Short mmCIF file of C-alpha atoms and ligand atoms in Angstrom, two decimals:
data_model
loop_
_atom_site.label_atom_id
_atom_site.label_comp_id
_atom_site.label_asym_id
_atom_site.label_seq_id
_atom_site.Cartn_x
_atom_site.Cartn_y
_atom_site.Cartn_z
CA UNK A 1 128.30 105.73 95.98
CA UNK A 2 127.77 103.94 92.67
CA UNK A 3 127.30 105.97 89.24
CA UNK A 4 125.53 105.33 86.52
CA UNK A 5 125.97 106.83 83.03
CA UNK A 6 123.65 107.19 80.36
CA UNK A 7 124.21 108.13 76.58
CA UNK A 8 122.51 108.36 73.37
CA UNK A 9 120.62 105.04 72.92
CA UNK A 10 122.00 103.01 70.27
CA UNK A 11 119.25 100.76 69.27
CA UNK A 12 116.34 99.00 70.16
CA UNK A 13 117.30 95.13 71.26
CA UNK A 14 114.39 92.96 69.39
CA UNK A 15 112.96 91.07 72.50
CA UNK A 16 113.95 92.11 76.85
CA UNK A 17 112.53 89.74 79.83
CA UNK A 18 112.79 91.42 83.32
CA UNK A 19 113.22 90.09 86.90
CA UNK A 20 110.05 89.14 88.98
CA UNK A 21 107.45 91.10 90.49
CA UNK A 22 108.35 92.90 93.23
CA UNK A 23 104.57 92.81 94.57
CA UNK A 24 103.72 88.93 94.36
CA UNK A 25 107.68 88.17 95.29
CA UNK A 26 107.11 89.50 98.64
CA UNK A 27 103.41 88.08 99.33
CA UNK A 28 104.79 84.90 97.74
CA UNK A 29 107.60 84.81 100.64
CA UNK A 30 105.23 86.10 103.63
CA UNK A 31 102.25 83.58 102.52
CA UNK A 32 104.61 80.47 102.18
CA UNK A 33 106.28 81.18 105.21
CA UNK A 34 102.49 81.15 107.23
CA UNK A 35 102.07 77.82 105.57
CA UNK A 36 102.56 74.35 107.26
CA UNK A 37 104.97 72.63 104.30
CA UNK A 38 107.12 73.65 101.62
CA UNK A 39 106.63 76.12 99.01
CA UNK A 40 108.87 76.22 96.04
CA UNK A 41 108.47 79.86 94.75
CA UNK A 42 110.47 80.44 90.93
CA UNK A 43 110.67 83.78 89.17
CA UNK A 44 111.31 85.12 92.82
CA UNK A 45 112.76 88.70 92.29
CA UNK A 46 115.97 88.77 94.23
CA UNK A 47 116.18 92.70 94.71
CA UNK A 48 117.23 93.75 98.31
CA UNK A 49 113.24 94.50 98.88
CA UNK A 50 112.39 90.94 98.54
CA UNK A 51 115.17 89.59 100.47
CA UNK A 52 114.22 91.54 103.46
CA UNK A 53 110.59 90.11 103.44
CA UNK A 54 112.76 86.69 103.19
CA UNK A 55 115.01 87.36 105.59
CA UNK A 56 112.25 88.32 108.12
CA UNK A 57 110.60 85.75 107.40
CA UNK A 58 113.57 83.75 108.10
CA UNK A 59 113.63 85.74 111.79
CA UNK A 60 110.40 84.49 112.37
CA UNK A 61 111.12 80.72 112.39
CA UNK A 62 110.51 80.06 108.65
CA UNK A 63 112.96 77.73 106.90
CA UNK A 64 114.69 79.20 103.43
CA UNK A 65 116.40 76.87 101.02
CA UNK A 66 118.27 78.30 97.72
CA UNK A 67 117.24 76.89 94.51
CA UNK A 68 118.72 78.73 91.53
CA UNK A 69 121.02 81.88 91.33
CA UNK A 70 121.45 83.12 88.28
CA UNK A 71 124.76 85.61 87.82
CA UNK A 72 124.08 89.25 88.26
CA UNK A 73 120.37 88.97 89.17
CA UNK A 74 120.81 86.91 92.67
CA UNK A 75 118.57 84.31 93.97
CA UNK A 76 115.61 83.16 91.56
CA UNK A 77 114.22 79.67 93.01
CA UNK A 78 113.93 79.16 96.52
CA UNK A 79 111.93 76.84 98.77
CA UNK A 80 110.31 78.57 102.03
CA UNK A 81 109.08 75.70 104.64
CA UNK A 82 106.82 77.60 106.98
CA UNK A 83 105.61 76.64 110.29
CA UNK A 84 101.69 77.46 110.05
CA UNK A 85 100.11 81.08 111.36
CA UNK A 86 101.89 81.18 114.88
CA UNK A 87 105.24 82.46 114.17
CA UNK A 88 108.43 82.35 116.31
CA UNK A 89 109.73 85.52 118.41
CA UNK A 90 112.50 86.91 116.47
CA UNK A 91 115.88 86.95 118.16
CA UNK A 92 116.76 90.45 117.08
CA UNK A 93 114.94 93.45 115.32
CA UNK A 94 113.91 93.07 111.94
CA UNK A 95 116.21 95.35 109.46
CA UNK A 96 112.88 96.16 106.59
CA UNK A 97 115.74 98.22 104.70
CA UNK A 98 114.09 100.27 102.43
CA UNK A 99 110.84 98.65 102.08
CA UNK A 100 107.49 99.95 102.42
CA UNK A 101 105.74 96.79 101.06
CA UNK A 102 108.04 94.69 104.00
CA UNK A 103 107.17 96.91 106.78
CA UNK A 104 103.55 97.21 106.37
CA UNK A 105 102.19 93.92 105.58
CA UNK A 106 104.59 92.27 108.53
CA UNK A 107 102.62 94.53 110.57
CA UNK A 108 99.76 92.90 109.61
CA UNK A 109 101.01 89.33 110.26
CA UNK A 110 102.92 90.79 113.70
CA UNK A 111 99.64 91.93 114.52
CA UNK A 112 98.39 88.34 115.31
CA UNK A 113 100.94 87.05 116.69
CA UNK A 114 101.45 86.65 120.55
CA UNK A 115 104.89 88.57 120.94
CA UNK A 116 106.55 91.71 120.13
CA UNK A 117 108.37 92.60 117.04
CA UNK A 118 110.64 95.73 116.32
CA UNK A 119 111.21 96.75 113.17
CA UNK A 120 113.50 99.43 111.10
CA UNK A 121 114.81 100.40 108.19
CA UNK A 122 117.13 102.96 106.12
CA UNK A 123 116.63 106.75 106.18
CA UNK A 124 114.24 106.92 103.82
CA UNK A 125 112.03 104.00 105.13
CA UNK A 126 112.11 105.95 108.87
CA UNK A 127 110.35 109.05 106.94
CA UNK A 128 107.53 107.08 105.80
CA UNK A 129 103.97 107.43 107.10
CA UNK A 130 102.79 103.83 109.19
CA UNK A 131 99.95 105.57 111.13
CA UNK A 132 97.59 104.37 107.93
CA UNK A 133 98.16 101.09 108.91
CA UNK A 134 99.06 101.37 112.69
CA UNK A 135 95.85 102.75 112.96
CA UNK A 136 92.90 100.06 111.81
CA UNK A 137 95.57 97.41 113.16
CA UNK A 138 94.71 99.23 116.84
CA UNK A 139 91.33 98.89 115.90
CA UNK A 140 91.55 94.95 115.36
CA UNK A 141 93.48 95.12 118.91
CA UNK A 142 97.34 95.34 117.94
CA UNK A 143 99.24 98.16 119.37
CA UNK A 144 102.07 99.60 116.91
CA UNK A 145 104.32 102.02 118.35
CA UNK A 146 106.33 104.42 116.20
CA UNK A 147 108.34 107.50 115.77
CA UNK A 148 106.12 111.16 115.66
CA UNK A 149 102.78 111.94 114.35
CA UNK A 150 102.80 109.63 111.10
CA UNK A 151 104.06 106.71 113.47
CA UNK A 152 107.78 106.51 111.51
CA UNK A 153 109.90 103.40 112.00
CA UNK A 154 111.50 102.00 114.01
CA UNK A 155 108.38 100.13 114.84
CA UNK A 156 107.49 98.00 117.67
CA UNK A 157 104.44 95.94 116.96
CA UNK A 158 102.76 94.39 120.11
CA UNK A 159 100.93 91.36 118.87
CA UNK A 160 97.45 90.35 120.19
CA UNK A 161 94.11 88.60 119.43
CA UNK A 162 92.68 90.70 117.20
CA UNK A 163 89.04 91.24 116.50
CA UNK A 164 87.89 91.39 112.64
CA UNK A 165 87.36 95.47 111.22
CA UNK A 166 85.26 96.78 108.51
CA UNK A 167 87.51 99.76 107.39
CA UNK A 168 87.15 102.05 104.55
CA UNK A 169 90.44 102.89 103.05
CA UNK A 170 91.27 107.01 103.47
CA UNK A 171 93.62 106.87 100.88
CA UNK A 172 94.25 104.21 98.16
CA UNK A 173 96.86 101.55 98.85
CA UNK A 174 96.96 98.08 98.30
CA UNK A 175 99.53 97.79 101.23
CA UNK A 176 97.28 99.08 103.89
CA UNK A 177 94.75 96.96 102.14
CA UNK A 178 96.71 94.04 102.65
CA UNK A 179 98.21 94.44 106.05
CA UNK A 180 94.57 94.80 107.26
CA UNK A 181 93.81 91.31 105.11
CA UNK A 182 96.86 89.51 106.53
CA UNK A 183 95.65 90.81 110.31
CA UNK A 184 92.01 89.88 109.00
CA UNK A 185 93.82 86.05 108.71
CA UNK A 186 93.84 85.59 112.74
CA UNK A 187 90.71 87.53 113.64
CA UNK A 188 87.54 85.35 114.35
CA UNK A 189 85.00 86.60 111.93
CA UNK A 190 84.67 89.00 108.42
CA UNK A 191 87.13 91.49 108.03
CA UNK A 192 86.32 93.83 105.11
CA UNK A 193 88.06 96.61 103.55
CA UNK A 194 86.46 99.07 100.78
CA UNK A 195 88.36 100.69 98.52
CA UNK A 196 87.90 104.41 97.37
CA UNK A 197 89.31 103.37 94.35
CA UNK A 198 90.83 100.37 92.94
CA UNK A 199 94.37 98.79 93.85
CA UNK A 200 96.15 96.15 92.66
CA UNK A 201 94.85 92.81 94.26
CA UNK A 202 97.91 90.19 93.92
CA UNK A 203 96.79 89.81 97.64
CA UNK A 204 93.37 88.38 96.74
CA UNK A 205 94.84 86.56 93.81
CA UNK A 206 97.51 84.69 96.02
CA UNK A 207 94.72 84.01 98.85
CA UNK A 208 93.13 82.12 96.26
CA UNK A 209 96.26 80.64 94.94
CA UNK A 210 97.18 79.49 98.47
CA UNK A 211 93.91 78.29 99.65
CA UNK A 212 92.39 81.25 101.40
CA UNK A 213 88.62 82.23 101.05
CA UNK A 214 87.36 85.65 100.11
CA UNK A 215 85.24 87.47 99.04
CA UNK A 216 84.66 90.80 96.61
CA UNK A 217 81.85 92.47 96.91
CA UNK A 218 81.44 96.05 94.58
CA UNK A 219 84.17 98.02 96.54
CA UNK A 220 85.01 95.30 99.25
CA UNK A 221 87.36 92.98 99.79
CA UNK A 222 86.48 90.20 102.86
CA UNK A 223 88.02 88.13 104.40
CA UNK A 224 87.39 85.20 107.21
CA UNK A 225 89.46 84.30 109.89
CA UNK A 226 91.15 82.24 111.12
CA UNK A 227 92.41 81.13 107.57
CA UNK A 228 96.55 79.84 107.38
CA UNK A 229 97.54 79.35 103.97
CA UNK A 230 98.27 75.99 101.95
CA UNK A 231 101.57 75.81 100.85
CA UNK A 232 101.77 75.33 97.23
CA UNK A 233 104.33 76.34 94.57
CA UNK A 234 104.12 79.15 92.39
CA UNK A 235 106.16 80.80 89.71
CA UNK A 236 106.21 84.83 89.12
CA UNK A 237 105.85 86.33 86.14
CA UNK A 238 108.40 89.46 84.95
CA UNK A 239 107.19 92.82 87.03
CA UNK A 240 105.56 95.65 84.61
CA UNK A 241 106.53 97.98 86.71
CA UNK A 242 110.51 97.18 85.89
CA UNK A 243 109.19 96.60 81.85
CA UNK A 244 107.87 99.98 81.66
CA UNK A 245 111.34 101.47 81.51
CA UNK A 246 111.97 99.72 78.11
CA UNK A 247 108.73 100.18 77.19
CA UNK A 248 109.07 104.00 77.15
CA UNK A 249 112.38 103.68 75.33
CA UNK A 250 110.50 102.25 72.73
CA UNK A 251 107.65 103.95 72.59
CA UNK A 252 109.45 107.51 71.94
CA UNK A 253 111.57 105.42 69.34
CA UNK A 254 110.28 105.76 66.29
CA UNK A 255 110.98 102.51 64.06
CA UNK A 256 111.22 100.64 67.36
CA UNK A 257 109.87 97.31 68.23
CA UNK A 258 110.24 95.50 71.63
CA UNK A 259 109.04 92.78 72.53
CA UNK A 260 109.16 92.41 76.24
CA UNK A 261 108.46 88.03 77.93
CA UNK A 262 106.86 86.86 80.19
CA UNK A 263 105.17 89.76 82.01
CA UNK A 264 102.63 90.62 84.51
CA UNK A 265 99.03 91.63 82.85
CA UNK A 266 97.17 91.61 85.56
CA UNK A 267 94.83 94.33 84.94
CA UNK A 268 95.39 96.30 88.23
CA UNK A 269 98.90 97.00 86.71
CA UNK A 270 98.35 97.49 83.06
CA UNK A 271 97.62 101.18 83.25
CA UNK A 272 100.95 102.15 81.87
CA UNK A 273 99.44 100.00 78.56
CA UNK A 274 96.51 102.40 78.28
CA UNK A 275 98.65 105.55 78.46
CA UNK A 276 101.23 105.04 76.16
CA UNK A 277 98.67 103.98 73.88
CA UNK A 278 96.56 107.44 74.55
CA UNK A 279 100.12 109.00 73.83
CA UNK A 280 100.06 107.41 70.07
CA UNK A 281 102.53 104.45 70.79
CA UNK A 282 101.06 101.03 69.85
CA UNK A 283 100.83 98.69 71.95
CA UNK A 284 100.06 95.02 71.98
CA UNK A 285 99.78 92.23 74.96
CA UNK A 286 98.40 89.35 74.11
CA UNK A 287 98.14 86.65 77.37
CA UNK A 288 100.10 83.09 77.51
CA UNK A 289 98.40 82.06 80.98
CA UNK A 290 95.26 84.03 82.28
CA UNK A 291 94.38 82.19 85.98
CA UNK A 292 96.50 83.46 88.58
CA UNK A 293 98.40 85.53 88.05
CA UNK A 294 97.78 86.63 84.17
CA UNK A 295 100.88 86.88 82.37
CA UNK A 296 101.96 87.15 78.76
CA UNK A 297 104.15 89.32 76.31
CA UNK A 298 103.79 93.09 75.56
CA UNK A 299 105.02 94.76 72.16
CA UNK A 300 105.66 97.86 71.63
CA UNK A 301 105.91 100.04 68.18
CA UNK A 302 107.48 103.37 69.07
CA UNK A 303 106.79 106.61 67.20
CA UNK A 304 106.01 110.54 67.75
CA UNK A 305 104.52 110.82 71.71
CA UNK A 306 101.59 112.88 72.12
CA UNK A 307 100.93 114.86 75.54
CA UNK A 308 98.05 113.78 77.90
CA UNK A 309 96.44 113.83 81.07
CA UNK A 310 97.05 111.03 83.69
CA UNK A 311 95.18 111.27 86.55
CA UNK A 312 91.70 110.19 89.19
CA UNK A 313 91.12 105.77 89.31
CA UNK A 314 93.96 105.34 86.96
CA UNK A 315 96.57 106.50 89.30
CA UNK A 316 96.56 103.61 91.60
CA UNK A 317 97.45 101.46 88.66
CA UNK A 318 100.38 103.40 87.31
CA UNK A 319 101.56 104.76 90.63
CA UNK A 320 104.91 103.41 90.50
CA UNK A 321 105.35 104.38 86.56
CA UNK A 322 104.64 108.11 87.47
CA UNK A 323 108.41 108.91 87.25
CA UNK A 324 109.06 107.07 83.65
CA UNK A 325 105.91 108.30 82.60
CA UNK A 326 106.70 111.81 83.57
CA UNK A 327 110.00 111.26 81.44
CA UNK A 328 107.55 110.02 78.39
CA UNK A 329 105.85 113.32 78.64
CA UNK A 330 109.25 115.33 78.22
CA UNK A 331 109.78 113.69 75.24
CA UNK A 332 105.91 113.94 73.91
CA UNK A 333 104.43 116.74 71.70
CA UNK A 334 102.81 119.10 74.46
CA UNK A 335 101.64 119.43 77.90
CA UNK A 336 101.03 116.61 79.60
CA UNK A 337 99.30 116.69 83.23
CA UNK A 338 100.00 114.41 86.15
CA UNK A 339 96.83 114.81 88.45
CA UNK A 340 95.73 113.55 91.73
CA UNK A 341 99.10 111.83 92.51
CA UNK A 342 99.71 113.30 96.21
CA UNK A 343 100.67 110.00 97.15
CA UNK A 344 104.05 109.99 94.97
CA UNK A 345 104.81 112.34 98.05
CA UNK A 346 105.38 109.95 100.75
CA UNK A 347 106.92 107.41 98.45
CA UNK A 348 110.57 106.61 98.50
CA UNK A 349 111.49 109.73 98.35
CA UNK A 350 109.28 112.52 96.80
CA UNK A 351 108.89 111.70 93.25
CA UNK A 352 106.94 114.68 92.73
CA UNK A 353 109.97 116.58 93.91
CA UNK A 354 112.91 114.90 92.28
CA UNK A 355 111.27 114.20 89.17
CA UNK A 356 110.70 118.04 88.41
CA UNK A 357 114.18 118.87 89.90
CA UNK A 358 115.79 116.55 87.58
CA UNK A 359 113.66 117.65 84.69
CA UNK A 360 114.67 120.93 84.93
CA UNK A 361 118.21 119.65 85.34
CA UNK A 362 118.10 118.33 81.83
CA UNK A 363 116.24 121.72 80.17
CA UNK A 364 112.77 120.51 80.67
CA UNK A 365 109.45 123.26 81.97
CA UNK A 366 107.99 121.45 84.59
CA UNK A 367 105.23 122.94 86.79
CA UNK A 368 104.98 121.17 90.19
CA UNK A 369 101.75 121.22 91.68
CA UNK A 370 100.66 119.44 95.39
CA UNK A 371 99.25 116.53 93.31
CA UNK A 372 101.36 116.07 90.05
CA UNK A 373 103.12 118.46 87.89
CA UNK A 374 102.51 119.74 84.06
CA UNK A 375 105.53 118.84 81.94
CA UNK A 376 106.30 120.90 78.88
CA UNK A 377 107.37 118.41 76.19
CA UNK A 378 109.55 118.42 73.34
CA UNK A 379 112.53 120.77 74.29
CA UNK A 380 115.86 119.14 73.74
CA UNK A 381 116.98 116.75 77.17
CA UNK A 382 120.52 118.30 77.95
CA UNK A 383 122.88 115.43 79.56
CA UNK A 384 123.06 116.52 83.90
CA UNK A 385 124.94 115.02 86.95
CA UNK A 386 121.19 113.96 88.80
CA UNK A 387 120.62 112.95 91.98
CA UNK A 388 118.73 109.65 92.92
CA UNK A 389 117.61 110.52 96.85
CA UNK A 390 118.29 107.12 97.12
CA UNK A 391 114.91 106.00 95.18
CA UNK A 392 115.72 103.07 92.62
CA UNK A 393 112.81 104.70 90.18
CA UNK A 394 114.02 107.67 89.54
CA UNK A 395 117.25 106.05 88.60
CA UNK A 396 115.92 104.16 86.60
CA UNK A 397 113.73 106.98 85.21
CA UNK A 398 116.77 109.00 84.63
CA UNK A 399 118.69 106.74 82.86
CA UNK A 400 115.81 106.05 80.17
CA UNK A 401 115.84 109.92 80.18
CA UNK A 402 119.87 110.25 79.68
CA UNK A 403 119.17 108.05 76.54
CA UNK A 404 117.09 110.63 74.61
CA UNK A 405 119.43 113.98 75.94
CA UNK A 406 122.37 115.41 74.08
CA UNK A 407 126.17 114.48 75.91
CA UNK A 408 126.31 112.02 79.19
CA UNK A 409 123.28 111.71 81.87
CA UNK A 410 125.29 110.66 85.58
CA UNK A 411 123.42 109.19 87.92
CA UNK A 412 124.43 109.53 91.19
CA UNK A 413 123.61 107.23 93.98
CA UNK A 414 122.92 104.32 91.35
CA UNK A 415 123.05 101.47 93.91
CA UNK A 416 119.42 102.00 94.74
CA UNK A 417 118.41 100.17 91.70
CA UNK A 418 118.87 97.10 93.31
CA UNK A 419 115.71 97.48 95.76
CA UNK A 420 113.77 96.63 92.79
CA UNK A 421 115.65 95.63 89.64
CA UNK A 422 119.08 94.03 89.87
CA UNK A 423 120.82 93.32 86.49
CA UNK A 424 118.95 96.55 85.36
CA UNK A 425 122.67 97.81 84.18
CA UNK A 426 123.30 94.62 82.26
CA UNK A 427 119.94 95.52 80.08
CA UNK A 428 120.79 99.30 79.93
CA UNK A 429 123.73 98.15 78.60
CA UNK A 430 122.28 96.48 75.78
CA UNK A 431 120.63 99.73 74.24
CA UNK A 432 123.24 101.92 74.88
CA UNK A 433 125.93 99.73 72.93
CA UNK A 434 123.29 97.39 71.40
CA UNK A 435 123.05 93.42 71.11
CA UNK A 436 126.80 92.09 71.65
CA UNK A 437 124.97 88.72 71.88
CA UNK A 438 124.92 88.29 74.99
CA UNK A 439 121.33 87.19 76.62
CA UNK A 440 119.85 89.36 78.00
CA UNK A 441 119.51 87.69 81.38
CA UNK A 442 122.76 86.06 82.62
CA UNK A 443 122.32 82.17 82.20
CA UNK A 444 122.23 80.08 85.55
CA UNK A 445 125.33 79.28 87.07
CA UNK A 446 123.85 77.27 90.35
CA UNK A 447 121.43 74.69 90.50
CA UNK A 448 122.11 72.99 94.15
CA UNK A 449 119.80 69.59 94.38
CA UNK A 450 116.68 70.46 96.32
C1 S3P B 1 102.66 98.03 96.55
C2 S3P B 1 101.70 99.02 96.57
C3 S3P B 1 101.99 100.41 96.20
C4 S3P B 1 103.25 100.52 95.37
C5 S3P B 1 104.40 99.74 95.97
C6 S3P B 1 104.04 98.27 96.09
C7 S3P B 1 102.29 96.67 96.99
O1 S3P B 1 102.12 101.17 97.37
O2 S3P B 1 103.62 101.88 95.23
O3 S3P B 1 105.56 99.86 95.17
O4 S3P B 1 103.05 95.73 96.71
O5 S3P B 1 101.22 96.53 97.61
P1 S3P B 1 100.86 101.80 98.17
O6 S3P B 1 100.04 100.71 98.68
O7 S3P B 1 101.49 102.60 99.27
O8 S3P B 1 100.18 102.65 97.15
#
């Protein structure tokens, strides 16, 4: 088990750029490897989530070349040379490791193909609910069959012709959303999902990107089949989601300024933008590209954090950000609330759970509630040996945390990061014992000819 320790932060570097999105690396992967031809993807994230999708992918008679590896971060620039829609029969089980986003949208694409496809994963993956998506993929005419009521991996997912859905959405997730999409992809006809509430739509954006019509209309998303995607190259920007670690740092740092490159906007993820600001930190994005995927650069001014209340649309949009946010409101000036977040329960782990455990480790008055919790802010963190339940964000979240507590914070179970964020050490690193010149992210050491 690895270990991670956290101390006093010693300064603020000047300017951070993080890995890839997790969320367009793994549509990036699946999409190229339904298109006929060769897609060079660059700013692919490399964390073991990603390479699963790849490696399945791979299992399902896709071709994967290595562009660019750059030292402690992994695999950057690849080309994937699909071979259309159909797919090929994998030889063995697919291993989804710990990946939610993997498992559910491959059941989406498994569901139109015309074989059989098991699939598993780690512990914590094999706890996770897949009747929300097993269930409107029965609907189209797939049969997924899983472990217990919630339909738990391992998974096997008969494929079929499918017959286009309209669904409405009982909870909000833009991977259920998707899976039904993908399936939607090689069923004759409109399939349409509706949203209760907004999710992020890098599915929609890459269908456009890769050639695929649909359609929004108010709280639907539509989509015609039979559609296979063009293959075309893309480059990801830097995932918020992995930014808004630093971003708290230096938002509860007064004197601070980061400036964090190269970074997601689009406005489905953003959220965590709108509450730090409603918090008191300031803080800037201005956009370098806006088609596509928008991307740009994000400063933040850090100062004294204010409580509030995050809760009803928003939480879609800063789902994955609960956990660092929840560690913002420790360090804010009063109560802040965490509302209508039930869904941080079947996540990973629990995050509503292990975020108030490991709260309390470290002195804080947390109140946990079915939906969120009420955090007490601005008692002194206390250094604690904290648990990770093998989720890579509340790692992360804890190490941020360890930064603003008195004595050593020790993660345990630290090798989770890598799901989402390898070389996260290398930047922790640089505001524990600040700039030693080093950049920030390691400089290539491979470039084979393509
Ligand atoms: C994701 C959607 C979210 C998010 C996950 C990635 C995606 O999950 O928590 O990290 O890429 O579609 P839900 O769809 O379950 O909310």
């Amino acid at each position: 088990m690895a270990i991670l320790t956290s101390k006093k932060l010693k300064s603020i570097p000047a300017e951070i750029t993080v890995p890839g999105d997790k969320s367009i690396s793994h549509r990036a992967a699946m999409f190229a490897g339904l298109a006929k031809g060769t897609t060079v993807i660059d700013g692919f994230l490399p964390s073991e989530d990603c390479l699963c999708t790849v490696k399945a992918m791979q299992a399902l008679g896709t071709t994967v070349e290595p562009l660019e590896e750059v030292e402690g971060v992994g695999l950057v620039k690849l080309a994937i040379t699909g071979r259309g829609a159909r797919l090929q029969a994998p030889a063995q089980p697919i291993d989804c490791g710990n990946s939610g986003t993997t498992t559910r949208l491959l059941c989406g694409i498994l569901a139109g193909q015309d074989f059989t496809t098991e699939l598993f994963g780690d512990a914590s993956l094999s706890k996770r609910p897949m009747k929300r998506v097993a269930d409107p993929l029965a609907q189209m005419g797939a049969r997924i069959e899983g472990q217990g009521e919630k339909v738990c991996a391992p998974l096997k997912v008969h494929g079929g012709a499918l017959k286009p859905l309209y669904y409405k959405l009982p909870v909000a997730s833009a991977q259920v959303k998707s899976a039904i999409l993908l399936a939607g992809l090689f069923a004759p006809g409109k399939t349409t999902v509706v949203e209760p509430v907004a999710t992020r739509n890098h599915t929609e954006r890459l269908f456009s990107h890769f050639g695929i019509k649909w359609l929004r209309e108010d709280d639907a998303v539509s989509v015609y089949g039979p559609q296979e995607p063009r293959a075309t190259d893309i480059v990801v920007p830097g995932d918020i989601s992995s930014a808004a670690f630093w971003m708290v740092a230096a938002a509860a740092t007064p004197g601070s300024q980061l400036t964090i490159k190269n970074v997601g906007l689009n406005p489905t993820r953003t959220g965590i933008i709108d509450v730090l600001l409603r918090m008191g930190a300031q803080v800037t994005s201005s956009e370098t590209q806006s088609e596509g995927e928008p991307r740009g650069n994000i400063v933040i001014k850090g100062g004294d954090l204010n409580a509030t209340v995050i809760g009803g649309a928003e939480i879609p949009n800063v789902i994955d950000e609960l956990p660092i946010l929840a560690v913002a409101g420790a360090l804010a000036r009063g109560k802040t609330l965490i509302r209508d977040a039930q869904e941080l329960r079947v996540k990973e782990t629990d995050r509503i759970a292990a975020v108030a455990h490991n709260l309390r480790l470290m002195g804080v008055t947390v109140t946990e509630n079915p939906d969120g919790m009420e955090i007490t802010g601005g008692a002194k963190l206390q250094g604690a040996t904290l648990p990770t339940y093998h989720d890579h964000r509340i790692a992360m979240a804890f190490a941020i945390a360890g930064m603003f507590a008195e004595g050593v914070t020790t993660i345990e179970g630290a090798e989770c990061i890598a799901t989402s964020y390898p070389g996260f050490e290398h930047h922790l690193e640089l505001f524990l014992h600040g700039d030693t010149g080093a950049p920030p992210i390691p400089t290539i050491t491979r470039v084979p000819p393509h």
